[in-house]
Amino acid sequence: MELKQAIKILVVDDEPDVVEILSYNLKKANFEVIPAYNGEDALTLAKYAMPDLIIMDVRMPGLNGIDACRKIKSDAQLKNIPILFLTADNDEYTTMTAIEAGGDHFITKPIRPNIVLGMIKELIQV
């Protein structure tokens, strides 16, 4: 009998409540969740855990999500990992900057777990 490996999702947001809500809903949907609270940790954990998908906030102190995305997409081992951006900003500039950095999809806060799950399924073909 073949065991199916859990799909790993790196969740990155400087707001612990957002990470907790997403983690709860993702675990409930049988995803393995790797939490991170800043862009620097996101880079380290992405290299270590090799997630199937990254959900990342745009605005974080220190290394923001857009700069972290650029670094991830410039790494040969990580460049094909889809990135789903979260943000409270709903302006064209933020959206375009996130997409130009290599982001694959964009969700505005407040988070609606069912929409996030739908986008995950679309991005990783679950």
mmCIF file of N, CA and C in Angstrom:
data_model
loop_
_atom_site.group_PDB
_atom_site.id
_atom_site.type_symbol
_atom_site.label_atom_id
_atom_site.label_comp_id
_atom_site.label_asym_id
_atom_site.label_seq_id
_atom_site.Cartn_x
_atom_site.Cartn_y
_atom_site.Cartn_z
ATOM 1 N N MET A 1 0.845 -1.191 0.000
ATOM 2 C CA MET A 1 0.000 0.000 0.000
ATOM 3 C C MET A 1 0.884 1.247 0.000
ATOM 4 N N GLU A 2 0.631 2.152 -0.924
ATOM 5 C CA GLU A 2 1.447 3.359 -1.066
ATOM 6 C C GLU A 2 0.883 4.480 -0.205
ATOM 7 N N LEU A 3 1.754 5.077 0.597
ATOM 8 C CA LEU A 3 1.331 6.193 1.435
ATOM 9 C C LEU A 3 1.524 7.488 0.667
ATOM 10 N N LYS A 4 0.511 8.334 0.688
ATOM 11 C CA LYS A 4 0.602 9.616 -0.004
ATOM 12 C C LYS A 4 1.219 10.636 0.952
ATOM 13 N N GLN A 5 2.247 11.304 0.470
ATOM 14 C CA GLN A 5 2.905 12.313 1.295
ATOM 15 C C GLN A 5 2.027 13.563 1.363
ATOM 16 N N ALA A 6 1.955 14.165 2.561
ATOM 17 C CA ALA A 6 1.148 15.367 2.742
ATOM 18 C C ALA A 6 1.737 16.523 1.937
ATOM 19 N N ILE A 7 0.863 17.348 1.416
ATOM 20 C CA ILE A 7 1.289 18.549 0.701
ATOM 21 C C ILE A 7 1.699 19.585 1.743
ATOM 22 N N LYS A 8 2.921 20.128 1.588
ATOM 23 C CA LYS A 8 3.476 21.084 2.551
ATOM 24 C C LYS A 8 3.232 22.515 2.082
ATOM 25 N N ILE A 9 2.699 23.314 3.003
ATOM 26 C CA ILE A 9 2.448 24.719 2.709
ATOM 27 C C ILE A 9 3.152 25.578 3.757
ATOM 28 N N LEU A 10 4.007 26.468 3.276
ATOM 29 C CA LEU A 10 4.679 27.434 4.138
ATOM 30 C C LEU A 10 3.778 28.655 4.246
ATOM 31 N N VAL A 11 3.354 28.985 5.472
ATOM 32 C CA VAL A 11 2.468 30.128 5.721
ATOM 33 C C VAL A 11 3.287 31.216 6.411
ATOM 34 N N VAL A 12 3.376 32.399 5.768
ATOM 35 C CA VAL A 12 4.240 33.474 6.260
ATOM 36 C C VAL A 12 3.425 34.752 6.453
ATOM 37 N N ASP A 13 3.350 35.206 7.697
ATOM 38 C CA ASP A 13 2.666 36.470 7.998
ATOM 39 C C ASP A 13 3.188 36.956 9.332
ATOM 40 N N ASP A 14 3.395 38.275 9.461
ATOM 41 C CA ASP A 14 3.881 38.812 10.725
ATOM 42 C C ASP A 14 2.775 38.911 11.769
ATOM 43 N N GLU A 15 1.541 38.633 11.395
ATOM 44 C CA GLU A 15 0.428 38.627 12.340
ATOM 45 C C GLU A 15 0.157 37.182 12.760
ATOM 46 N N PRO A 16 0.483 36.818 14.013
ATOM 47 C CA PRO A 16 0.285 35.445 14.478
ATOM 48 C C PRO A 16 -1.152 34.943 14.301
ATOM 49 N N ASP A 17 -2.147 35.826 14.445
ATOM 50 C CA ASP A 17 -3.550 35.407 14.283
ATOM 51 C C ASP A 17 -3.819 34.910 12.868
ATOM 52 N N VAL A 18 -3.228 35.567 11.880
ATOM 53 C CA VAL A 18 -3.424 35.159 10.486
ATOM 54 C C VAL A 18 -2.791 33.786 10.256
ATOM 55 N N VAL A 19 -1.577 33.603 10.760
ATOM 56 C CA VAL A 19 -0.903 32.310 10.622
ATOM 57 C C VAL A 19 -1.728 31.224 11.307
ATOM 58 N N GLU A 20 -2.258 31.533 12.482
ATOM 59 C CA GLU A 20 -3.046 30.548 13.231
ATOM 60 C C GLU A 20 -4.334 30.170 12.495
ATOM 61 N N ILE A 21 -5.057 31.149 11.973
ATOM 62 C CA ILE A 21 -6.311 30.879 11.245
ATOM 63 C C ILE A 21 -6.034 30.046 9.995
ATOM 64 N N LEU A 22 -5.042 30.463 9.233
ATOM 65 C CA LEU A 22 -4.699 29.706 8.022
ATOM 66 C C LEU A 22 -4.233 28.297 8.366
ATOM 67 N N SER A 23 -3.371 28.178 9.374
ATOM 68 C CA SER A 23 -2.858 26.867 9.769
ATOM 69 C C SER A 23 -3.987 25.935 10.176
ATOM 70 N N TYR A 24 -4.908 26.438 10.963
ATOM 71 C CA TYR A 24 -6.039 25.624 11.413
ATOM 72 C C TYR A 24 -6.832 25.087 10.211
ATOM 73 N N ASN A 25 -7.173 25.971 9.296
ATOM 74 C CA ASN A 25 -7.976 25.576 8.135
ATOM 75 C C ASN A 25 -7.217 24.666 7.175
ATOM 76 N N LEU A 26 -5.939 24.907 7.010
ATOM 77 C CA LEU A 26 -5.134 24.070 6.116
ATOM 78 C C LEU A 26 -4.940 22.676 6.699
ATOM 79 N N LYS A 27 -4.689 22.599 8.002
ATOM 80 C CA LYS A 27 -4.534 21.292 8.650
ATOM 81 C C LYS A 27 -5.837 20.503 8.578
ATOM 82 N N LYS A 28 -6.939 21.223 8.748
ATOM 83 C CA LYS A 28 -8.256 20.586 8.659
ATOM 84 C C LYS A 28 -8.481 19.986 7.265
ATOM 85 N N ALA A 29 -7.867 20.600 6.254
ATOM 86 C CA ALA A 29 -7.980 20.121 4.871
ATOM 87 C C ALA A 29 -6.838 19.145 4.530
ATOM 88 N N ASN A 30 -6.142 18.642 5.558
ATOM 89 C CA ASN A 30 -5.081 17.634 5.421
ATOM 90 C C ASN A 30 -3.795 18.116 4.760
ATOM 91 N N PHE A 31 -3.484 19.402 4.896
ATOM 92 C CA PHE A 31 -2.203 19.914 4.428
ATOM 93 C C PHE A 31 -1.241 19.949 5.621
ATOM 94 N N GLU A 32 0.049 19.781 5.343
ATOM 95 C CA GLU A 32 1.069 19.970 6.366
ATOM 96 C C GLU A 32 1.430 21.455 6.341
ATOM 97 N N VAL A 33 1.455 22.101 7.502
ATOM 98 C CA VAL A 33 1.695 23.540 7.569
ATOM 99 C C VAL A 33 3.031 23.825 8.249
ATOM 100 N N ILE A 34 3.787 24.725 7.639
ATOM 101 C CA ILE A 34 5.045 25.208 8.195
ATOM 102 C C ILE A 34 4.847 26.705 8.444
ATOM 103 N N PRO A 35 4.776 27.134 9.708
ATOM 104 C CA PRO A 35 4.549 28.561 9.988
ATOM 105 C C PRO A 35 5.842 29.374 9.988
ATOM 106 N N ALA A 36 5.741 30.618 9.530
ATOM 107 C CA ALA A 36 6.846 31.575 9.601
ATOM 108 C C ALA A 36 6.237 32.960 9.825
ATOM 109 N N TYR A 37 7.002 33.831 10.464
ATOM 110 C CA TYR A 37 6.456 35.134 10.852
ATOM 111 C C TYR A 37 7.202 36.319 10.258
ATOM 112 N N ASN A 38 8.159 36.047 9.335
ATOM 113 C CA ASN A 38 8.860 37.133 8.655
ATOM 114 C C ASN A 38 9.524 36.587 7.395
ATOM 115 N N GLY A 39 9.984 37.495 6.553
ATOM 116 C CA GLY A 39 10.562 37.113 5.271
ATOM 117 C C GLY A 39 11.861 36.337 5.396
ATOM 118 N N GLU A 40 12.698 36.681 6.383
ATOM 119 C CA GLU A 40 13.960 35.968 6.570
ATOM 120 C C GLU A 40 13.703 34.498 6.903
ATOM 121 N N ASP A 41 12.772 34.249 7.845
ATOM 122 C CA ASP A 41 12.440 32.872 8.205
ATOM 123 C C ASP A 41 11.807 32.137 7.023
ATOM 124 N N ALA A 42 11.044 32.854 6.217
ATOM 125 C CA ALA A 42 10.418 32.240 5.040
ATOM 126 C C ALA A 42 11.490 31.678 4.111
ATOM 127 N N LEU A 43 12.563 32.443 3.867
ATOM 128 C CA LEU A 43 13.644 31.978 2.995
ATOM 129 C C LEU A 43 14.327 30.743 3.571
ATOM 130 N N THR A 44 14.651 30.800 4.851
ATOM 131 C CA THR A 44 15.321 29.674 5.506
ATOM 132 C C THR A 44 14.456 28.424 5.471
ATOM 133 N N LEU A 45 13.186 28.570 5.850
ATOM 134 C CA LEU A 45 12.285 27.421 5.898
ATOM 135 C C LEU A 45 11.968 26.881 4.509
ATOM 136 N N ALA A 46 11.885 27.754 3.525
ATOM 137 C CA ALA A 46 11.619 27.298 2.156
ATOM 138 C C ALA A 46 12.766 26.388 1.691
ATOM 139 N N LYS A 47 14.003 26.790 1.967
ATOM 140 C CA LYS A 47 15.157 25.983 1.560
ATOM 141 C C LYS A 47 15.215 24.660 2.320
ATOM 142 N N TYR A 48 14.870 24.702 3.597
ATOM 143 C CA TYR A 48 14.947 23.517 4.441
ATOM 144 C C TYR A 48 13.798 22.538 4.164
ATOM 145 N N ALA A 49 12.570 23.057 4.077
ATOM 146 C CA ALA A 49 11.385 22.191 3.990
ATOM 147 C C ALA A 49 10.927 21.894 2.570
ATOM 148 N N MET A 50 11.356 22.706 1.601
ATOM 149 C CA MET A 50 10.922 22.545 0.206
ATOM 150 C C MET A 50 9.392 22.375 0.121
ATOM 151 N N PRO A 51 8.643 23.418 0.492
ATOM 152 C CA PRO A 51 7.180 23.309 0.472
ATOM 153 C C PRO A 51 6.635 23.203 -0.950
ATOM 154 N N ASP A 52 5.411 22.727 -1.048
ATOM 155 C CA ASP A 52 4.728 22.628 -2.338
ATOM 156 C C ASP A 52 4.106 23.963 -2.734
ATOM 157 N N LEU A 53 3.886 24.839 -1.743
ATOM 158 C CA LEU A 53 3.253 26.139 -1.964
ATOM 159 C C LEU A 53 3.655 27.059 -0.821
ATOM 160 N N ILE A 54 3.741 28.353 -1.114
ATOM 161 C CA ILE A 54 4.002 29.362 -0.082
ATOM 162 C C ILE A 54 2.856 30.359 -0.097
ATOM 163 N N ILE A 55 2.285 30.605 1.078
ATOM 164 C CA ILE A 55 1.291 31.666 1.255
ATOM 165 C C ILE A 55 2.003 32.736 2.069
ATOM 166 N N MET A 56 2.112 33.955 1.511
ATOM 167 C CA MET A 56 2.947 34.972 2.139
ATOM 168 C C MET A 56 2.308 36.349 2.110
ATOM 169 N N ASP A 57 2.396 37.018 3.247
ATOM 170 C CA ASP A 57 1.928 38.396 3.359
ATOM 171 C C ASP A 57 2.872 39.309 2.583
ATOM 172 N N VAL A 58 2.324 40.350 1.992
ATOM 173 C CA VAL A 58 3.139 41.309 1.253
ATOM 174 C C VAL A 58 3.910 42.202 2.216
ATOM 175 N N ARG A 59 3.202 42.783 3.181
ATOM 176 C CA ARG A 59 3.816 43.763 4.081
ATOM 177 C C ARG A 59 4.227 43.109 5.399
ATOM 178 N N MET A 60 5.540 43.012 5.579
ATOM 179 C CA MET A 60 6.104 42.507 6.832
ATOM 180 C C MET A 60 7.318 43.348 7.151
ATOM 181 N N PRO A 61 7.613 43.530 8.431
ATOM 182 C CA PRO A 61 8.827 44.277 8.784
ATOM 183 C C PRO A 61 10.069 43.501 8.374
ATOM 184 N N GLY A 62 11.160 44.222 8.157
ATOM 185 C CA GLY A 62 12.387 43.563 7.699
ATOM 186 C C GLY A 62 12.248 43.208 6.228
ATOM 187 N N LEU A 63 12.470 41.962 5.892
ATOM 188 C CA LEU A 63 12.342 41.499 4.515
ATOM 189 C C LEU A 63 10.857 41.305 4.205
ATOM 190 N N ASN A 64 10.294 42.178 3.359
ATOM 191 C CA ASN A 64 8.865 42.076 3.051
ATOM 192 C C ASN A 64 8.601 40.909 2.096
ATOM 193 N N GLY A 65 7.323 40.602 1.910
ATOM 194 C CA GLY A 65 6.940 39.460 1.089
ATOM 195 C C GLY A 65 7.380 39.559 -0.359
ATOM 196 N N ILE A 66 7.336 40.747 -0.917
ATOM 197 C CA ILE A 66 7.719 40.916 -2.319
ATOM 198 C C ILE A 66 9.216 40.665 -2.501
ATOM 199 N N ASP A 67 10.039 41.201 -1.594
ATOM 200 C CA ASP A 67 11.483 40.960 -1.689
ATOM 201 C C ASP A 67 11.816 39.501 -1.397
ATOM 202 N N ALA A 68 11.117 38.894 -0.444
ATOM 203 C CA ALA A 68 11.321 37.462 -0.160
ATOM 204 C C ALA A 68 10.949 36.633 -1.385
ATOM 205 N N CYS A 69 9.871 36.996 -2.059
ATOM 206 C CA CYS A 69 9.441 36.298 -3.270
ATOM 207 C C CYS A 69 10.524 36.398 -4.345
ATOM 208 N N ARG A 70 11.078 37.584 -4.540
ATOM 209 C CA ARG A 70 12.144 37.759 -5.537
ATOM 210 C C ARG A 70 13.326 36.825 -5.244
ATOM 211 N N LYS A 71 13.697 36.733 -3.966
ATOM 212 C CA LYS A 71 14.824 35.868 -3.590
ATOM 213 C C LYS A 71 14.478 34.396 -3.807
ATOM 214 N N ILE A 72 13.267 34.012 -3.476
ATOM 215 C CA ILE A 72 12.833 32.621 -3.674
ATOM 216 C C ILE A 72 12.834 32.288 -5.160
ATOM 217 N N LYS A 73 12.290 33.179 -5.966
ATOM 218 C CA LYS A 73 12.198 32.918 -7.413
ATOM 219 C C LYS A 73 13.556 32.970 -8.107
ATOM 220 N N SER A 74 14.564 33.573 -7.465
ATOM 221 C CA SER A 74 15.901 33.608 -8.062
ATOM 222 C C SER A 74 16.747 32.399 -7.647
ATOM 223 N N ASP A 75 16.216 31.573 -6.749
ATOM 224 C CA ASP A 75 16.917 30.374 -6.290
ATOM 225 C C ASP A 75 16.501 29.191 -7.167
ATOM 226 N N ALA A 76 17.476 28.547 -7.795
ATOM 227 C CA ALA A 76 17.183 27.456 -8.739
ATOM 228 C C ALA A 76 16.357 26.336 -8.114
ATOM 229 N N GLN A 77 16.577 26.038 -6.835
ATOM 230 C CA GLN A 77 15.831 24.962 -6.175
ATOM 231 C C GLN A 77 14.408 25.367 -5.807
ATOM 232 N N LEU A 78 14.180 26.644 -5.612
ATOM 233 C CA LEU A 78 12.889 27.114 -5.095
ATOM 234 C C LEU A 78 12.007 27.788 -6.147
ATOM 235 N N LYS A 79 12.557 28.130 -7.290
ATOM 236 C CA LYS A 79 11.867 29.004 -8.246
ATOM 237 C C LYS A 79 10.515 28.488 -8.742
ATOM 238 N N ASN A 80 10.291 27.183 -8.706
ATOM 239 C CA ASN A 80 9.028 26.647 -9.209
ATOM 240 C C ASN A 80 7.943 26.494 -8.152
ATOM 241 N N ILE A 81 8.243 26.890 -6.916
ATOM 242 C CA ILE A 81 7.227 26.819 -5.857
ATOM 243 C C ILE A 81 6.235 27.959 -6.071
ATOM 244 N N PRO A 82 4.934 27.641 -6.208
ATOM 245 C CA PRO A 82 3.943 28.711 -6.360
ATOM 246 C C PRO A 82 3.850 29.559 -5.091
ATOM 247 N N ILE A 83 3.641 30.857 -5.285
ATOM 248 C CA ILE A 83 3.488 31.784 -4.157
ATOM 249 C C ILE A 83 2.143 32.481 -4.272
ATOM 250 N N LEU A 84 1.371 32.359 -3.197
ATOM 251 C CA LEU A 84 0.064 33.003 -3.077
ATOM 252 C C LEU A 84 0.240 34.148 -2.087
ATOM 253 N N PHE A 85 0.078 35.373 -2.571
ATOM 254 C CA PHE A 85 0.252 36.540 -1.715
ATOM 255 C C PHE A 85 -1.022 36.897 -0.968
ATOM 256 N N LEU A 86 -0.835 37.339 0.279
ATOM 257 C CA LEU A 86 -1.920 37.899 1.084
ATOM 258 C C LEU A 86 -1.586 39.358 1.332
ATOM 259 N N THR A 87 -2.588 40.215 1.314
ATOM 260 C CA THR A 87 -2.330 41.612 1.647
ATOM 261 C C THR A 87 -3.607 42.336 2.046
ATOM 262 N N ALA A 88 -3.424 43.367 2.844
ATOM 263 C CA ALA A 88 -4.539 44.242 3.196
ATOM 264 C C ALA A 88 -4.696 45.320 2.125
ATOM 265 N N ASP A 89 -3.665 45.474 1.283
ATOM 266 C CA ASP A 89 -3.698 46.479 0.217
ATOM 267 C C ASP A 89 -4.480 45.940 -0.975
ATOM 268 N N ASN A 90 -5.321 46.774 -1.511
ATOM 269 C CA ASN A 90 -6.104 46.345 -2.670
ATOM 270 C C ASN A 90 -5.897 47.336 -3.819
ATOM 271 N N ASP A 91 -4.630 47.745 -4.004
ATOM 272 C CA ASP A 91 -4.366 48.716 -5.057
ATOM 273 C C ASP A 91 -3.611 48.056 -6.203
ATOM 274 N N GLU A 92 -3.697 48.666 -7.357
ATOM 275 C CA GLU A 92 -3.095 48.114 -8.570
ATOM 276 C C GLU A 92 -1.576 48.011 -8.468
ATOM 277 N N TYR A 93 -0.935 48.993 -7.846
ATOM 278 C CA TYR A 93 0.519 48.998 -7.732
ATOM 279 C C TYR A 93 1.007 47.770 -6.952
ATOM 280 N N THR A 94 0.391 47.503 -5.802
ATOM 281 C CA THR A 94 0.795 46.355 -4.985
ATOM 282 C C THR A 94 0.587 45.057 -5.746
ATOM 283 N N THR A 95 -0.542 44.936 -6.409
ATOM 284 C CA THR A 95 -0.834 43.733 -7.181
ATOM 285 C C THR A 95 0.203 43.527 -8.275
ATOM 286 N N MET A 96 0.492 44.567 -9.040
ATOM 287 C CA MET A 96 1.457 44.453 -10.141
ATOM 288 C C MET A 96 2.869 44.151 -9.621
ATOM 289 N N THR A 97 3.262 44.800 -8.527
ATOM 290 C CA THR A 97 4.585 44.570 -7.956
ATOM 291 C C THR A 97 4.719 43.125 -7.483
ATOM 292 N N ALA A 98 3.679 42.592 -6.847
ATOM 293 C CA ALA A 98 3.696 41.204 -6.362
ATOM 294 C C ALA A 98 3.788 40.224 -7.532
ATOM 295 N N ILE A 99 3.057 40.480 -8.583
ATOM 296 C CA ILE A 99 3.077 39.587 -9.748
ATOM 297 C C ILE A 99 4.416 39.689 -10.472
ATOM 298 N N GLU A 100 4.948 40.902 -10.614
ATOM 299 C CA GLU A 100 6.251 41.078 -11.254
ATOM 300 C C GLU A 100 7.371 40.402 -10.458
ATOM 301 N N ALA A 101 7.201 40.303 -9.134
ATOM 302 C CA ALA A 101 8.203 39.647 -8.286
ATOM 303 C C ALA A 101 8.165 38.131 -8.449
ATOM 304 N N GLY A 102 7.090 37.619 -9.060
ATOM 305 C CA GLY A 102 6.991 36.181 -9.273
ATOM 306 C C GLY A 102 5.816 35.532 -8.571
ATOM 307 N N GLY A 103 4.982 36.344 -7.923
ATOM 308 C CA GLY A 103 3.801 35.799 -7.251
ATOM 309 C C GLY A 103 2.832 35.188 -8.254
ATOM 310 N N ASP A 104 2.176 34.121 -7.850
ATOM 311 C CA ASP A 104 1.268 33.399 -8.742
ATOM 312 C C ASP A 104 -0.195 33.780 -8.559
ATOM 313 N N HIS A 105 -0.534 34.237 -7.371
ATOM 314 C CA HIS A 105 -1.922 34.628 -7.108
ATOM 315 C C HIS A 105 -1.924 35.621 -5.965
ATOM 316 N N PHE A 106 -3.057 36.259 -5.745
ATOM 317 C CA PHE A 106 -3.146 37.384 -4.839
ATOM 318 C C PHE A 106 -4.495 37.345 -4.132
ATOM 319 N N ILE A 107 -4.493 37.397 -2.802
ATOM 320 C CA ILE A 107 -5.746 37.427 -2.032
ATOM 321 C C ILE A 107 -5.689 38.614 -1.084
ATOM 322 N N THR A 108 -6.771 39.382 -1.042
ATOM 323 C CA THR A 108 -6.823 40.495 -0.104
ATOM 324 C C THR A 108 -7.444 40.035 1.216
ATOM 325 N N LYS A 109 -6.955 40.643 2.288
ATOM 326 C CA LYS A 109 -7.492 40.371 3.621
ATOM 327 C C LYS A 109 -8.782 41.168 3.780
ATOM 328 N N PRO A 110 -9.728 40.767 4.583
ATOM 329 C CA PRO A 110 -9.691 39.636 5.496
ATOM 330 C C PRO A 110 -9.736 38.305 4.752
ATOM 331 N N ILE A 111 -9.084 37.329 5.356
ATOM 332 C CA ILE A 111 -8.956 36.008 4.745
ATOM 333 C C ILE A 111 -10.266 35.243 4.830
ATOM 334 N N ARG A 112 -10.629 34.649 3.692
ATOM 335 C CA ARG A 112 -11.783 33.755 3.645
ATOM 336 C C ARG A 112 -11.234 32.370 3.328
ATOM 337 N N PRO A 113 -11.186 31.496 4.342
ATOM 338 C CA PRO A 113 -10.525 30.194 4.183
ATOM 339 C C PRO A 113 -10.969 29.391 2.962
ATOM 340 N N ASN A 114 -12.235 29.401 2.620
ATOM 341 C CA ASN A 114 -12.684 28.616 1.466
ATOM 342 C C ASN A 114 -12.102 29.137 0.158
ATOM 343 N N ILE A 115 -11.935 30.446 0.056
ATOM 344 C CA ILE A 115 -11.324 31.025 -1.147
ATOM 345 C C ILE A 115 -9.841 30.659 -1.200
ATOM 346 N N VAL A 116 -9.168 30.720 -0.054
ATOM 347 C CA VAL A 116 -7.754 30.337 0.002
ATOM 348 C C VAL A 116 -7.599 28.870 -0.416
ATOM 349 N N LEU A 117 -8.442 27.997 0.107
ATOM 350 C CA LEU A 117 -8.368 26.573 -0.243
ATOM 351 C C LEU A 117 -8.612 26.363 -1.737
ATOM 352 N N GLY A 118 -9.559 27.094 -2.301
ATOM 353 C CA GLY A 118 -9.820 26.988 -3.741
ATOM 354 C C GLY A 118 -8.621 27.411 -4.576
ATOM 355 N N MET A 119 -7.964 28.487 -4.166
ATOM 356 C CA MET A 119 -6.784 28.951 -4.903
ATOM 357 C C MET A 119 -5.612 27.987 -4.760
ATOM 358 N N ILE A 120 -5.476 27.393 -3.579
ATOM 359 C CA ILE A 120 -4.421 26.393 -3.372
ATOM 360 C C ILE A 120 -4.635 25.233 -4.328
ATOM 361 N N LYS A 121 -5.842 24.756 -4.395
ATOM 362 C CA LYS A 121 -6.149 23.612 -5.275
ATOM 363 C C LYS A 121 -5.876 23.950 -6.731
ATOM 364 N N GLU A 122 -6.149 25.198 -7.110
ATOM 365 C CA GLU A 122 -5.871 25.632 -8.480
ATOM 366 C C GLU A 122 -4.365 25.715 -8.744
ATOM 367 N N LEU A 123 -3.614 26.225 -7.776
ATOM 368 C CA LEU A 123 -2.175 26.423 -7.966
ATOM 369 C C LEU A 123 -1.372 25.125 -7.949
ATOM 370 N N ILE A 124 -1.789 24.168 -7.128
ATOM 371 C CA ILE A 124 -0.987 22.930 -7.042
ATOM 372 C C ILE A 124 -1.723 21.724 -7.615
ATOM 373 N N GLN A 125 -2.836 21.958 -8.270
ATOM 374 C CA GLN A 125 -3.559 20.891 -8.964
ATOM 375 C C GLN A 125 -3.866 19.702 -8.047
ATOM 376 N N VAL A 126 -4.477 20.009 -6.890
ATOM 377 C CA VAL A 126 -4.827 18.953 -5.926
ATOM 378 C C VAL A 126 -6.058 18.220 -6.422
#
